[in-house]
Short mmCIF file of C-alpha atoms and ligand atoms in Angstrom, two decimals:
data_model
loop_
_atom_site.label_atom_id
_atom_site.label_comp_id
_atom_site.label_asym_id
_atom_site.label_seq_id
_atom_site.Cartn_x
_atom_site.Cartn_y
_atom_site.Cartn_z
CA UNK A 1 42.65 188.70 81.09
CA UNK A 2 40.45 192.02 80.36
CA UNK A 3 36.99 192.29 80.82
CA UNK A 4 36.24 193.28 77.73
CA UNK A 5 38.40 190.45 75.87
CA UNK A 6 36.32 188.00 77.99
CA UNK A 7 33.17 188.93 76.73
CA UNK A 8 34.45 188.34 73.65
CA UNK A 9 35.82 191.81 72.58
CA UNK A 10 38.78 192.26 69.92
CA UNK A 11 42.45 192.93 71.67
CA UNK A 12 42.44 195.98 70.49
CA UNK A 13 39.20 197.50 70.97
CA UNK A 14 39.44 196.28 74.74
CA UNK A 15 43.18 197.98 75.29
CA UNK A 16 41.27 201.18 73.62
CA UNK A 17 38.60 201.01 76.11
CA UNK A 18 41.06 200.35 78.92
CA UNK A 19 43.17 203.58 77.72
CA UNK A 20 40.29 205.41 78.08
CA UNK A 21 39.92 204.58 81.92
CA UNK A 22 37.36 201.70 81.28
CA UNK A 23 38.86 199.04 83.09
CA UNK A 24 35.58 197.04 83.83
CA UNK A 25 32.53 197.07 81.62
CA UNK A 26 29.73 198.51 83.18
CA UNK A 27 26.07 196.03 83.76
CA UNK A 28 24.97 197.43 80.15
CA UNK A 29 28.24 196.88 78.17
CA UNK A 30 28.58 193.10 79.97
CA UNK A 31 24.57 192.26 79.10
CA UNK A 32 25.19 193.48 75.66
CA UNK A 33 28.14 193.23 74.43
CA UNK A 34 27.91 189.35 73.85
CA UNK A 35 24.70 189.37 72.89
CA UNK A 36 25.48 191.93 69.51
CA UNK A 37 28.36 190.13 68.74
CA UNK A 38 26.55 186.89 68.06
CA UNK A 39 24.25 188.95 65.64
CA UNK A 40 21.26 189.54 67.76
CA UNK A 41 18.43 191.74 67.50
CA UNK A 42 18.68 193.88 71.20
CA UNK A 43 16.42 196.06 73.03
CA UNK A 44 18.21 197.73 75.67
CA UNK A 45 16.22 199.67 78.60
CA UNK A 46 19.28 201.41 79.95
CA UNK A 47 19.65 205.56 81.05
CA UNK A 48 22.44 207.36 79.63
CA UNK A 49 25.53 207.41 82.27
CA UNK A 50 25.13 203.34 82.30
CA UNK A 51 28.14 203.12 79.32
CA UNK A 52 25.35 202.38 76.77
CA UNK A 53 27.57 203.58 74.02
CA UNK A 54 30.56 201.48 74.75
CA UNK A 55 27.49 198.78 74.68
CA UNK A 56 26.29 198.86 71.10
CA UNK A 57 29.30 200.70 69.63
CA UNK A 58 32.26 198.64 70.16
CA UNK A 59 30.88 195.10 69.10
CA UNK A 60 29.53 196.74 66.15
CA UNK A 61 33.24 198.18 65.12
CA UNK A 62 34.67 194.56 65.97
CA UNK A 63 32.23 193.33 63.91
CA UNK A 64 32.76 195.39 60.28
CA UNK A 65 36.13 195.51 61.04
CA UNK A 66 35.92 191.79 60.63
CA UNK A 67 33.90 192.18 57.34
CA UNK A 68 35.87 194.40 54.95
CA UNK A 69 34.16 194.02 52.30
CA UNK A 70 31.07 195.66 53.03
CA UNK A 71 29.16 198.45 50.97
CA UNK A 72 29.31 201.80 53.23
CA UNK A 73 28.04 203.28 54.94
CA UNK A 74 27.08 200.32 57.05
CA UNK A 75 26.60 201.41 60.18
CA UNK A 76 23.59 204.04 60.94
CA UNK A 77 23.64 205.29 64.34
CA UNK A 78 20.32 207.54 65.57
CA UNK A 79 20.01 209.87 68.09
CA UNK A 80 17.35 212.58 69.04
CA UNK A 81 19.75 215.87 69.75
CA UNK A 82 22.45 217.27 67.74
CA UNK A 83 24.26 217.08 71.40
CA UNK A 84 23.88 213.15 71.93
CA UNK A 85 25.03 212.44 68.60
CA UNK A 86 27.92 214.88 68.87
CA UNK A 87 28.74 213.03 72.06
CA UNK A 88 28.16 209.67 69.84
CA UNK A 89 30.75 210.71 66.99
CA UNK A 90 33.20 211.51 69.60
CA UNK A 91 33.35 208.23 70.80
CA UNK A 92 33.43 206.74 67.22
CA UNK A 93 36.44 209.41 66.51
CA UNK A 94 37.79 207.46 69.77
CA UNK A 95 37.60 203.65 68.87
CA UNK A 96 36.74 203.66 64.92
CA UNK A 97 40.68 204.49 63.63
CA UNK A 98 41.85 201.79 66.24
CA UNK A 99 40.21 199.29 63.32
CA UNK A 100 41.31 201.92 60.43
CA UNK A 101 37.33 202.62 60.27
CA UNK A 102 36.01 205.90 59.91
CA UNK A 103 32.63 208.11 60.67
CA UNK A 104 30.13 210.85 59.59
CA UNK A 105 28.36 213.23 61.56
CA UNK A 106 24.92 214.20 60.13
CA UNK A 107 23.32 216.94 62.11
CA UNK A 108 21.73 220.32 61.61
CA UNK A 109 22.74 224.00 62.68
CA UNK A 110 26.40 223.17 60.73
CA UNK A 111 27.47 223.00 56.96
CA UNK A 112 25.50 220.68 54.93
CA UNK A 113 28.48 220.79 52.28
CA UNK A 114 31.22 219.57 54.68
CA UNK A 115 28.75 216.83 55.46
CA UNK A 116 28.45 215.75 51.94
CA UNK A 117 32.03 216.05 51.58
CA UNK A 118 32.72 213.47 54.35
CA UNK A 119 30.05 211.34 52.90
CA UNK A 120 32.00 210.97 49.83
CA UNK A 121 34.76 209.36 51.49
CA UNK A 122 32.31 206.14 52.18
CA UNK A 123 32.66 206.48 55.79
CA UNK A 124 31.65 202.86 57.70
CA UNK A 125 29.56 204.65 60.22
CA UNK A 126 27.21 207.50 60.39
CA UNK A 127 25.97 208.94 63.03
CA UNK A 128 22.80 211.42 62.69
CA UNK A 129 20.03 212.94 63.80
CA UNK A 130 16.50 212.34 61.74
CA UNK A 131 15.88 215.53 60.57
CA UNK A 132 19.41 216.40 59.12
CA UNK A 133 19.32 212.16 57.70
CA UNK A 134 16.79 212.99 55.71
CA UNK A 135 17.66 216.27 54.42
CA UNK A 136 20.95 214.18 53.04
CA UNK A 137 18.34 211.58 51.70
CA UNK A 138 16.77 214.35 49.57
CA UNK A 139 19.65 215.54 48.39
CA UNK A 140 20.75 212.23 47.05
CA UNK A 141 24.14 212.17 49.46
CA UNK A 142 23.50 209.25 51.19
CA UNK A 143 22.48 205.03 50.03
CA UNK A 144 21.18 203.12 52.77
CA UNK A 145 21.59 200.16 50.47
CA UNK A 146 24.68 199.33 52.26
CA UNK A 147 23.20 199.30 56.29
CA UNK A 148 24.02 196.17 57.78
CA UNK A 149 23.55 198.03 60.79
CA UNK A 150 21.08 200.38 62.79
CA UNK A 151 21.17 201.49 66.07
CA UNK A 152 18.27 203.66 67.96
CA UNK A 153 19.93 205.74 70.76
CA UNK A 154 17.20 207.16 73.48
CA UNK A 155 14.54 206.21 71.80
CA UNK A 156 11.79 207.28 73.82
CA UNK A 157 12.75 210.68 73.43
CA UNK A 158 12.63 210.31 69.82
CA UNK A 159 8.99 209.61 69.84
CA UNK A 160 8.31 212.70 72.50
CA UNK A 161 10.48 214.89 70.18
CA UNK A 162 8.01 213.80 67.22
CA UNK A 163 10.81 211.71 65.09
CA UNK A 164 8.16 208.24 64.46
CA UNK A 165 7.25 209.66 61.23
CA UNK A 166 10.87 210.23 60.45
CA UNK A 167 12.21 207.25 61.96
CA UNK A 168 9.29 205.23 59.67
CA UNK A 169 10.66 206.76 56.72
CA UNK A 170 14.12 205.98 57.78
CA UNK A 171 13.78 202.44 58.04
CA UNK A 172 11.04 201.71 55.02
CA UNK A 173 14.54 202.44 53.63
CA UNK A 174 17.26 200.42 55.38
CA UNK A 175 17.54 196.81 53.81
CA UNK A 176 16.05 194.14 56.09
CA UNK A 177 18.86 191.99 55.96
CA UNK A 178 20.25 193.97 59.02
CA UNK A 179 20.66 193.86 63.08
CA UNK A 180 19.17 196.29 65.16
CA UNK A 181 19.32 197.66 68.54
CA UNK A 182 16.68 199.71 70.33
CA UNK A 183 18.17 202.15 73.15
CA UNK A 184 15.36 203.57 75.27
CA UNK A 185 15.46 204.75 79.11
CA UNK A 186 12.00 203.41 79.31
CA UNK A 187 9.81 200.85 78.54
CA UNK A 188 6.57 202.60 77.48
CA UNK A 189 4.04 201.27 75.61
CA UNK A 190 5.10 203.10 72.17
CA UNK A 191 8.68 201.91 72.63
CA UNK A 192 7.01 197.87 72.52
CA UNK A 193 5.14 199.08 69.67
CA UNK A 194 8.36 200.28 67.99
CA UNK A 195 10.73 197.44 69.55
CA UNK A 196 7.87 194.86 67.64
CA UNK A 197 8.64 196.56 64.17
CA UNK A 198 11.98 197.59 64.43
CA UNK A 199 13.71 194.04 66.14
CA UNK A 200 13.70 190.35 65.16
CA UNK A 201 13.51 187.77 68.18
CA UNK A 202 15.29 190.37 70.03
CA UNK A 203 17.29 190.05 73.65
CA UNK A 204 15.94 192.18 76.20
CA UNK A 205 18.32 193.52 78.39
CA UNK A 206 17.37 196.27 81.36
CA UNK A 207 19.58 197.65 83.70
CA UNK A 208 17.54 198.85 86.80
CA UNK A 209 17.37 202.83 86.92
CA UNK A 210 17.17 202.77 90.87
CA UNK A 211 20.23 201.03 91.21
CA UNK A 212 22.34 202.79 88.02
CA UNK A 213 21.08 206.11 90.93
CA UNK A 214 22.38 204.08 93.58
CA UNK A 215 25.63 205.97 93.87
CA UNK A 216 24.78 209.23 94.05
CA UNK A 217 23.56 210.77 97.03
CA UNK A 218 20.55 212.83 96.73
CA UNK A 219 19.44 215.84 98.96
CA UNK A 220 16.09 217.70 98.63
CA UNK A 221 16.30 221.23 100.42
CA UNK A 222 13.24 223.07 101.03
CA UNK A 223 13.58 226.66 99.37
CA UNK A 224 11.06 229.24 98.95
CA UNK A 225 10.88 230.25 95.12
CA UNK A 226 12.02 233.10 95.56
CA UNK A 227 15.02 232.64 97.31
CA UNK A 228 16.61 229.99 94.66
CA UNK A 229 18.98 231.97 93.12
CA UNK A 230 20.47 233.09 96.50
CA UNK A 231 20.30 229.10 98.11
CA UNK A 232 22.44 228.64 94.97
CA UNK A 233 24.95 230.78 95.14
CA UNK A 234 25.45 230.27 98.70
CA UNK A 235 25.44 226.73 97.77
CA UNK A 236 28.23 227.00 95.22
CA UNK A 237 30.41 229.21 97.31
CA UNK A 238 30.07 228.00 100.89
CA UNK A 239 30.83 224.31 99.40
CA UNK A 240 34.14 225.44 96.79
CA UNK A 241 31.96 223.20 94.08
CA UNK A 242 34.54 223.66 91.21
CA UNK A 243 31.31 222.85 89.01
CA UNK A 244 28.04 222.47 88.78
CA UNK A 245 25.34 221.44 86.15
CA UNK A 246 21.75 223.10 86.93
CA UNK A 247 18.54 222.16 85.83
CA UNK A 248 15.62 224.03 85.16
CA UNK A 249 11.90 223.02 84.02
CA UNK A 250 11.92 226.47 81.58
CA UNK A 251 13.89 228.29 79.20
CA UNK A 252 13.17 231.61 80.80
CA UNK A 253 14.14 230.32 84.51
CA UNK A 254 17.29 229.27 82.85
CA UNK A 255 18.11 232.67 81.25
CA UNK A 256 16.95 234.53 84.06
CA UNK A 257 18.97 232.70 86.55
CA UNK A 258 22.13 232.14 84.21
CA UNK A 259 21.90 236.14 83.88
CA UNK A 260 21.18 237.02 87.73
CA UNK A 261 24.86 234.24 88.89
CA UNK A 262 26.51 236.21 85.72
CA UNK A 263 26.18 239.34 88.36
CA UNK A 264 27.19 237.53 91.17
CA UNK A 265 30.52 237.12 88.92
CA UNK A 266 30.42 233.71 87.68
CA UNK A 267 31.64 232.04 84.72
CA UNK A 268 28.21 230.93 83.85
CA UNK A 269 26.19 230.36 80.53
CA UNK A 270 22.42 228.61 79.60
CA UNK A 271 21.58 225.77 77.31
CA UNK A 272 17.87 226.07 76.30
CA UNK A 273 16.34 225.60 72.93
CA UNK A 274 16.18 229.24 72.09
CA UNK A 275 20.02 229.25 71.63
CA UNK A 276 21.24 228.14 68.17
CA UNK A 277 22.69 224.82 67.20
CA UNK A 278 26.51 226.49 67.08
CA UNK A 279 25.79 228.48 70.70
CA UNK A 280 24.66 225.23 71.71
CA UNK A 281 27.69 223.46 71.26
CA UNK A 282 29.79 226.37 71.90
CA UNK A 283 28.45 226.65 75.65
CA UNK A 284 28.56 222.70 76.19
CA UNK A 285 32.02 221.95 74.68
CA UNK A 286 33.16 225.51 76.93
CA UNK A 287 31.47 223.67 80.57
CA UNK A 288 33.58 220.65 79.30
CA UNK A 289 36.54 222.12 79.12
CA UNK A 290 35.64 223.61 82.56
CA UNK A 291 35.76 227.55 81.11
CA UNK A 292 32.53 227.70 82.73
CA UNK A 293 31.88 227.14 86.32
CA UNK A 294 28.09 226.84 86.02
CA UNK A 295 26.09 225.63 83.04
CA UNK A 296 22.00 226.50 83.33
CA UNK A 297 20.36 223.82 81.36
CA UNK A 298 16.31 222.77 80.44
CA UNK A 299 15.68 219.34 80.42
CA UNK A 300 15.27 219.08 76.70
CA UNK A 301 18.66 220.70 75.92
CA UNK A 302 20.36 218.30 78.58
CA UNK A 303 19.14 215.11 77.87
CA UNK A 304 22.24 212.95 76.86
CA UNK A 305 24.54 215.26 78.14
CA UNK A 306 28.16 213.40 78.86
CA UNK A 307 30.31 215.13 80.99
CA UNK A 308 33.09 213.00 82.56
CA UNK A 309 33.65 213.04 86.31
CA UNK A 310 30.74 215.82 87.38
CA UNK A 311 30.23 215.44 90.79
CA UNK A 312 27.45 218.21 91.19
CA UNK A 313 24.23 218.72 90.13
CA UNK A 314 21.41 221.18 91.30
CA UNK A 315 17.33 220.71 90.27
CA UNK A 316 16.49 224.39 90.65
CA UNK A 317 13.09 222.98 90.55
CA UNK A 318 11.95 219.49 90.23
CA UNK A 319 10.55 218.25 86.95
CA UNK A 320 7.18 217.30 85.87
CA UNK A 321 7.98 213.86 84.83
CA UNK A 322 9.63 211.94 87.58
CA UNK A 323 11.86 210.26 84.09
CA UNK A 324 13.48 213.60 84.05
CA UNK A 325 14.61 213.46 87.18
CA UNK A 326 16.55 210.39 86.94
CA UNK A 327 17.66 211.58 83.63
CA UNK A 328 18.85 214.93 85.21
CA UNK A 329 20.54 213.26 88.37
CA UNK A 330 22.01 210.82 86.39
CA UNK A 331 24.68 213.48 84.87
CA UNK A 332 27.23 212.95 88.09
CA UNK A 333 28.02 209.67 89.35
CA UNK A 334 28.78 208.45 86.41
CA UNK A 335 30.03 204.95 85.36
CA UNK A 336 30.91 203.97 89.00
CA UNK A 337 31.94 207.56 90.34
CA UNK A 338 30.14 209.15 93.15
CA UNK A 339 28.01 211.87 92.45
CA UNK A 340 25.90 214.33 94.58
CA UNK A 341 22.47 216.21 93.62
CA UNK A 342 20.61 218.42 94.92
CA UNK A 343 17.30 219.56 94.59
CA UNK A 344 15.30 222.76 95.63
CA UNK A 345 12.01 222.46 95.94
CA UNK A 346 9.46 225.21 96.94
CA UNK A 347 5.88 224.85 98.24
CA UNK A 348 4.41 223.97 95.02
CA UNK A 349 7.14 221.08 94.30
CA UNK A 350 5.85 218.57 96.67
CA UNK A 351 3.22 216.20 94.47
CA UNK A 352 6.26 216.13 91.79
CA UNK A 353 8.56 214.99 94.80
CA UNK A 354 5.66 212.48 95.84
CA UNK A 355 6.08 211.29 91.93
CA UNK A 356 10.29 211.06 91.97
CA UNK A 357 9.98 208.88 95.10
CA UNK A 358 7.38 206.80 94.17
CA UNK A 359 9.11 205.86 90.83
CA UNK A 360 12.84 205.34 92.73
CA UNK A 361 10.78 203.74 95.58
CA UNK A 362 12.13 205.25 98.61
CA UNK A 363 12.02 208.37 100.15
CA UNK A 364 14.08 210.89 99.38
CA UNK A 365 16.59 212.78 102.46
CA UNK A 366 14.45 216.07 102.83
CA UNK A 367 16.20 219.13 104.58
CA UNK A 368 14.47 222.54 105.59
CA UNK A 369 17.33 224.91 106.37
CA UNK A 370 17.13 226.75 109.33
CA UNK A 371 16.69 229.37 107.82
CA UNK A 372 13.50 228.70 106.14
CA UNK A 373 12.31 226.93 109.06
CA UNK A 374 9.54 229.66 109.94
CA UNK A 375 8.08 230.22 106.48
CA UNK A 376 7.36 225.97 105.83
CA UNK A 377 6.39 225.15 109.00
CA UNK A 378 3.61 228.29 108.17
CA UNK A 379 2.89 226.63 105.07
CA UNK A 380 3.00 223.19 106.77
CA UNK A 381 0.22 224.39 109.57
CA UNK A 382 -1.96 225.85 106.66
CA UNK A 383 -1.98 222.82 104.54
CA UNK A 384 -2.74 220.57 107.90
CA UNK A 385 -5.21 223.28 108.62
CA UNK A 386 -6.78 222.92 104.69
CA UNK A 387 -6.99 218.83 105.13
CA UNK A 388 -8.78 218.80 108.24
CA UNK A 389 -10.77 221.68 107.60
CA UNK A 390 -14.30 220.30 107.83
CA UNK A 391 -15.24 223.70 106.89
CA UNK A 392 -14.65 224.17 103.20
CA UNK A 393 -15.14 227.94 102.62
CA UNK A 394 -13.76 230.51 104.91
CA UNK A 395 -14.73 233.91 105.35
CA UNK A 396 -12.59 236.63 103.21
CA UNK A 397 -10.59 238.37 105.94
CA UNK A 398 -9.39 235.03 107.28
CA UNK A 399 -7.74 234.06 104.22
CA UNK A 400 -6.19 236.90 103.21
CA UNK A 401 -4.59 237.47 106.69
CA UNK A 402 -3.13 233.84 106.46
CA UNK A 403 -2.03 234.41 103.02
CA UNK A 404 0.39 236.91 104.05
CA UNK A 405 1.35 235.57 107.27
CA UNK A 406 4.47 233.08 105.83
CA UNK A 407 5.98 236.39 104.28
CA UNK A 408 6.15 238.39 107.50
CA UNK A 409 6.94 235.68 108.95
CA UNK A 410 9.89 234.74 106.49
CA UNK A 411 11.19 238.35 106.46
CA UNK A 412 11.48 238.19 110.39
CA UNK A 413 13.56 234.28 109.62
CA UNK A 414 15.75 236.27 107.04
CA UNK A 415 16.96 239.24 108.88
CA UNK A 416 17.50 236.82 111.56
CA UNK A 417 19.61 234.59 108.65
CA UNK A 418 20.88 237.67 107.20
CA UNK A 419 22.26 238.94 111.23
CA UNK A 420 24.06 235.81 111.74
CA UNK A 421 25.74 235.74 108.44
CA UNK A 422 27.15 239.14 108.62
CA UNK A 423 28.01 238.34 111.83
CA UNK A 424 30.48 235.32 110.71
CA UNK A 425 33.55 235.88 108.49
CA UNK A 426 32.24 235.60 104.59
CA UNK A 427 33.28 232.75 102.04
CA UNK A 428 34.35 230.09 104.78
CA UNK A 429 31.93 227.26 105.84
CA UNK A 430 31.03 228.88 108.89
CA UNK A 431 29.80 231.66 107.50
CA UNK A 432 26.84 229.02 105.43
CA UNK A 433 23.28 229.16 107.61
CA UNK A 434 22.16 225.59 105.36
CA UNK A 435 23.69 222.08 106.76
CA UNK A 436 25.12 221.05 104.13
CA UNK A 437 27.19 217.28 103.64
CA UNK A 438 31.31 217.90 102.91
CA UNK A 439 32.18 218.14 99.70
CA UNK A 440 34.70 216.44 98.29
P1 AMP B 501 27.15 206.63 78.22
O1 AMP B 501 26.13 205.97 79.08
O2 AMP B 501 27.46 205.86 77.01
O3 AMP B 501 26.78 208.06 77.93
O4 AMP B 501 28.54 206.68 79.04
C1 AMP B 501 28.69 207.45 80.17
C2 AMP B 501 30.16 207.67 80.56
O5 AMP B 501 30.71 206.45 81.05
C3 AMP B 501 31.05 208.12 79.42
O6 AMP B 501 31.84 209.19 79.89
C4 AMP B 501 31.90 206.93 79.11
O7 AMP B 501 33.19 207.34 78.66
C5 AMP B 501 32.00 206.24 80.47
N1 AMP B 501 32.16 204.78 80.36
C6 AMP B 501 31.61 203.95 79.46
N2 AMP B 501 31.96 202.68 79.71
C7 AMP B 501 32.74 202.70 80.82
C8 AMP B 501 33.41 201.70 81.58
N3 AMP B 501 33.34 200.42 81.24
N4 AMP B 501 34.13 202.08 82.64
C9 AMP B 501 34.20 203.40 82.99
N5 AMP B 501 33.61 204.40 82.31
C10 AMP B 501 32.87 204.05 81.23
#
């Protein structure tokens, strides 16, 4: 019998999810799944990649499609980014019809009108970001008189992004008489806080982060700063990656470095806030559709991102909140499938490394290429050299002279780099001075 059917899922829901490649539902979707369909409250600590959608979604489209007569819309779905909704809708485009149901999309950067328009047809579900909710709310376009029920979707970043007050107005306007599920990739504090106002006797269901990161393999190479962009593109090339998703901590590293592999002659393109909505979608929806080889993305702009079977990803630098790493790596290796990231971190990345390994508990498979080998060990001596100092303050020659000592002595490990690669034919793996695992 299927999975899905087993835990209690229609016939035809479950053959939609196996179509779809699903064939087993994932730790979330088997904790959950039972649980919403007997009409309980849920808070769910779960990171996106763990098939949280399939998890709230699909019992709650068994579940109106069992209760026709309902006042629409009745389902109010919630999500911080225009990108995680978008990625929301598409999956309610996916299993909604199978139970002749149907869906809005509420977010901003797009027509307002068409919006309204879609509203009018009394679609069952809506999916929507605060902001663009209540813009609808103003305008009178949308009851909630009919919401039977709400779902949260990565909550946690709704409160960083600002959205309580929103999200307080929201629900002083759903009816009570409703079930609702809290999605958040961590526990905090504010998300109890929320979870106590929000839920009713709720199940608590977490699926362990360390384990969901389990199967992908994770490699931290030691790069000066300012030889990132080149690690990179040797990276890319000397490995065939067909694609690769790259974070960065800043908008302008991500323009910079989308700009600098754009004259290198990739197909590359950057997702930061300071694009519009449309260019927004425009660049993700081009990287799915594999147009683009390399997408350049800030945290913020990524979060939620769902791209099916990405084996690759790159930290150009290594976040300040461990979370984001997690999130970040959590892109590949998706649902099951084996994924691969990579980090880069310079000098000044090791306490945030220190911080991603004490929150996945274990240490994390650190490479210096040979290549670099001169200029950290240089750095290495000087920070032994600063802890055991018993001398704090040093006179002014000293430190200057040291300063500039891992330079010279990097140039020297460069040429040396740069000798042997020109040396070797280009483009095959030979010709690559990092050690780098196949790739498959
Ligand atoms: P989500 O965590 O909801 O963003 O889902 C991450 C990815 O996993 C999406 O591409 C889903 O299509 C996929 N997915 C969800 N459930 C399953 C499942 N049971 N088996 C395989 N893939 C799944």
């Amino acid at each position: 019998m299927n999975k899905f059917v087993e835990l209690g899922l229609s016939d035809l829901l479950a053959k939609k999810a196996h179509i779809q490649g699903w064939r087993e539902p994932t730790p979330i979707q088997q904790k959950a799944l039972p649980a919403i369909l007997q009409g309980r409250d849920l808070l769910a600590i779960a990171q996106t990649g763990s098939g949280k959608t399939g998890a709230f979604l699909l019992p709650i489209l068994d579940a109106i499609g069992k209760k026709p007569a309902l006042q629409n819309p009745a389902v109010l779905i919630l999500a911080p980014t225009r990108e995680l909704a978008l990625q929301l809708y598409q999956n309610v485009e996916i299993f909604a019809p199978s139970l002749s149901l149907s869906g809005a999309l509420l977010i901003g950067g797009v027509s307002i009108l068409r919006q309204k328009e879609k509203l009018m047809e009394r679609p069952e579900v809506v999916v929507a970001t605060p902001g663009r909710l209540l813009d609808h709310v103003r305008q009178k376009s949308i009851g909630f008189s009919g919401i039977r029920y709400l779902v949260l979707d990565e909550a946690d970043r709704m409160l960083d992004m600002g959205f309580l007050p929103d999200i307080k107005k929201i629900l002083s306007l759903c009816p009570t008489n409703r079930q609702s599920l809290l999605f958040s990739a961590t526990l905090s504090d504010e998300i109890h806080l929320l979870a106590q106002k929000l839920l009713s006797k709720p199940v608590l269901v977490e699926i362990n982060a360390n384990r969901d990161v389990a199967s992908i393999r994770q490699v931290v190479y030691r790069v000066p700063e300012s030889e990132k962009p080149r690690f990179l593109r040797d990276l890319i090339v000397d490995n065939a990656l067909e694609q690769v998703l790259v974070f960065t901590r800043q908008k302008r590293t991500a323009a910079f470095l989308a700009d600098s592999l754009k004259k290198d002659g990739f197909t590359v393109d950057a997702l930061h806030g300071d694009k519009t909505q449309a260019a927004r979608l425009k660049i993700f929806q081009s990287f799915k559709d594999r147009h683009l080889r390399v997408l350049v993305a800030t945290d913020l702009a990524s979060r939620g991102l769902d791209i099916k079977e990405l084996p690759v990803v790159v930290n150009y630098d290594l976040p300040l909140d461990p979370h984001d790493y997690i999130h970040r790596i959590g892109r590949t290796g998706r649902a099951g499938a084996e994924g691969l990231a990579y980090s880069f971190a310079s000098d000044k990345d090791s306490y945030r490394l220190s911080a991603i390994e004490k929150l996945l508990k274990k240490k994390l498979e650190v490479v210096t290429p040979e290549v670099f080998e001169d200029f950290f060990e240089t750095i290495d001596e000087k920070k032994k050299l600063k802890e055991h100092s018993a001398q704090p303050f040093k006179d002014k020659k000293t430190t200057l002279k040291s300063r500039r000592a891992p330079i010279k002595r990097f140039d020297k490990a460069h040429d040396k780099a740069k000798e042997k690669r020109d040396r070797k034919p280009s483009g095959g793996k030979d010709s690559f001075d990092y050690i780098l695992p196949e790739f498959e």
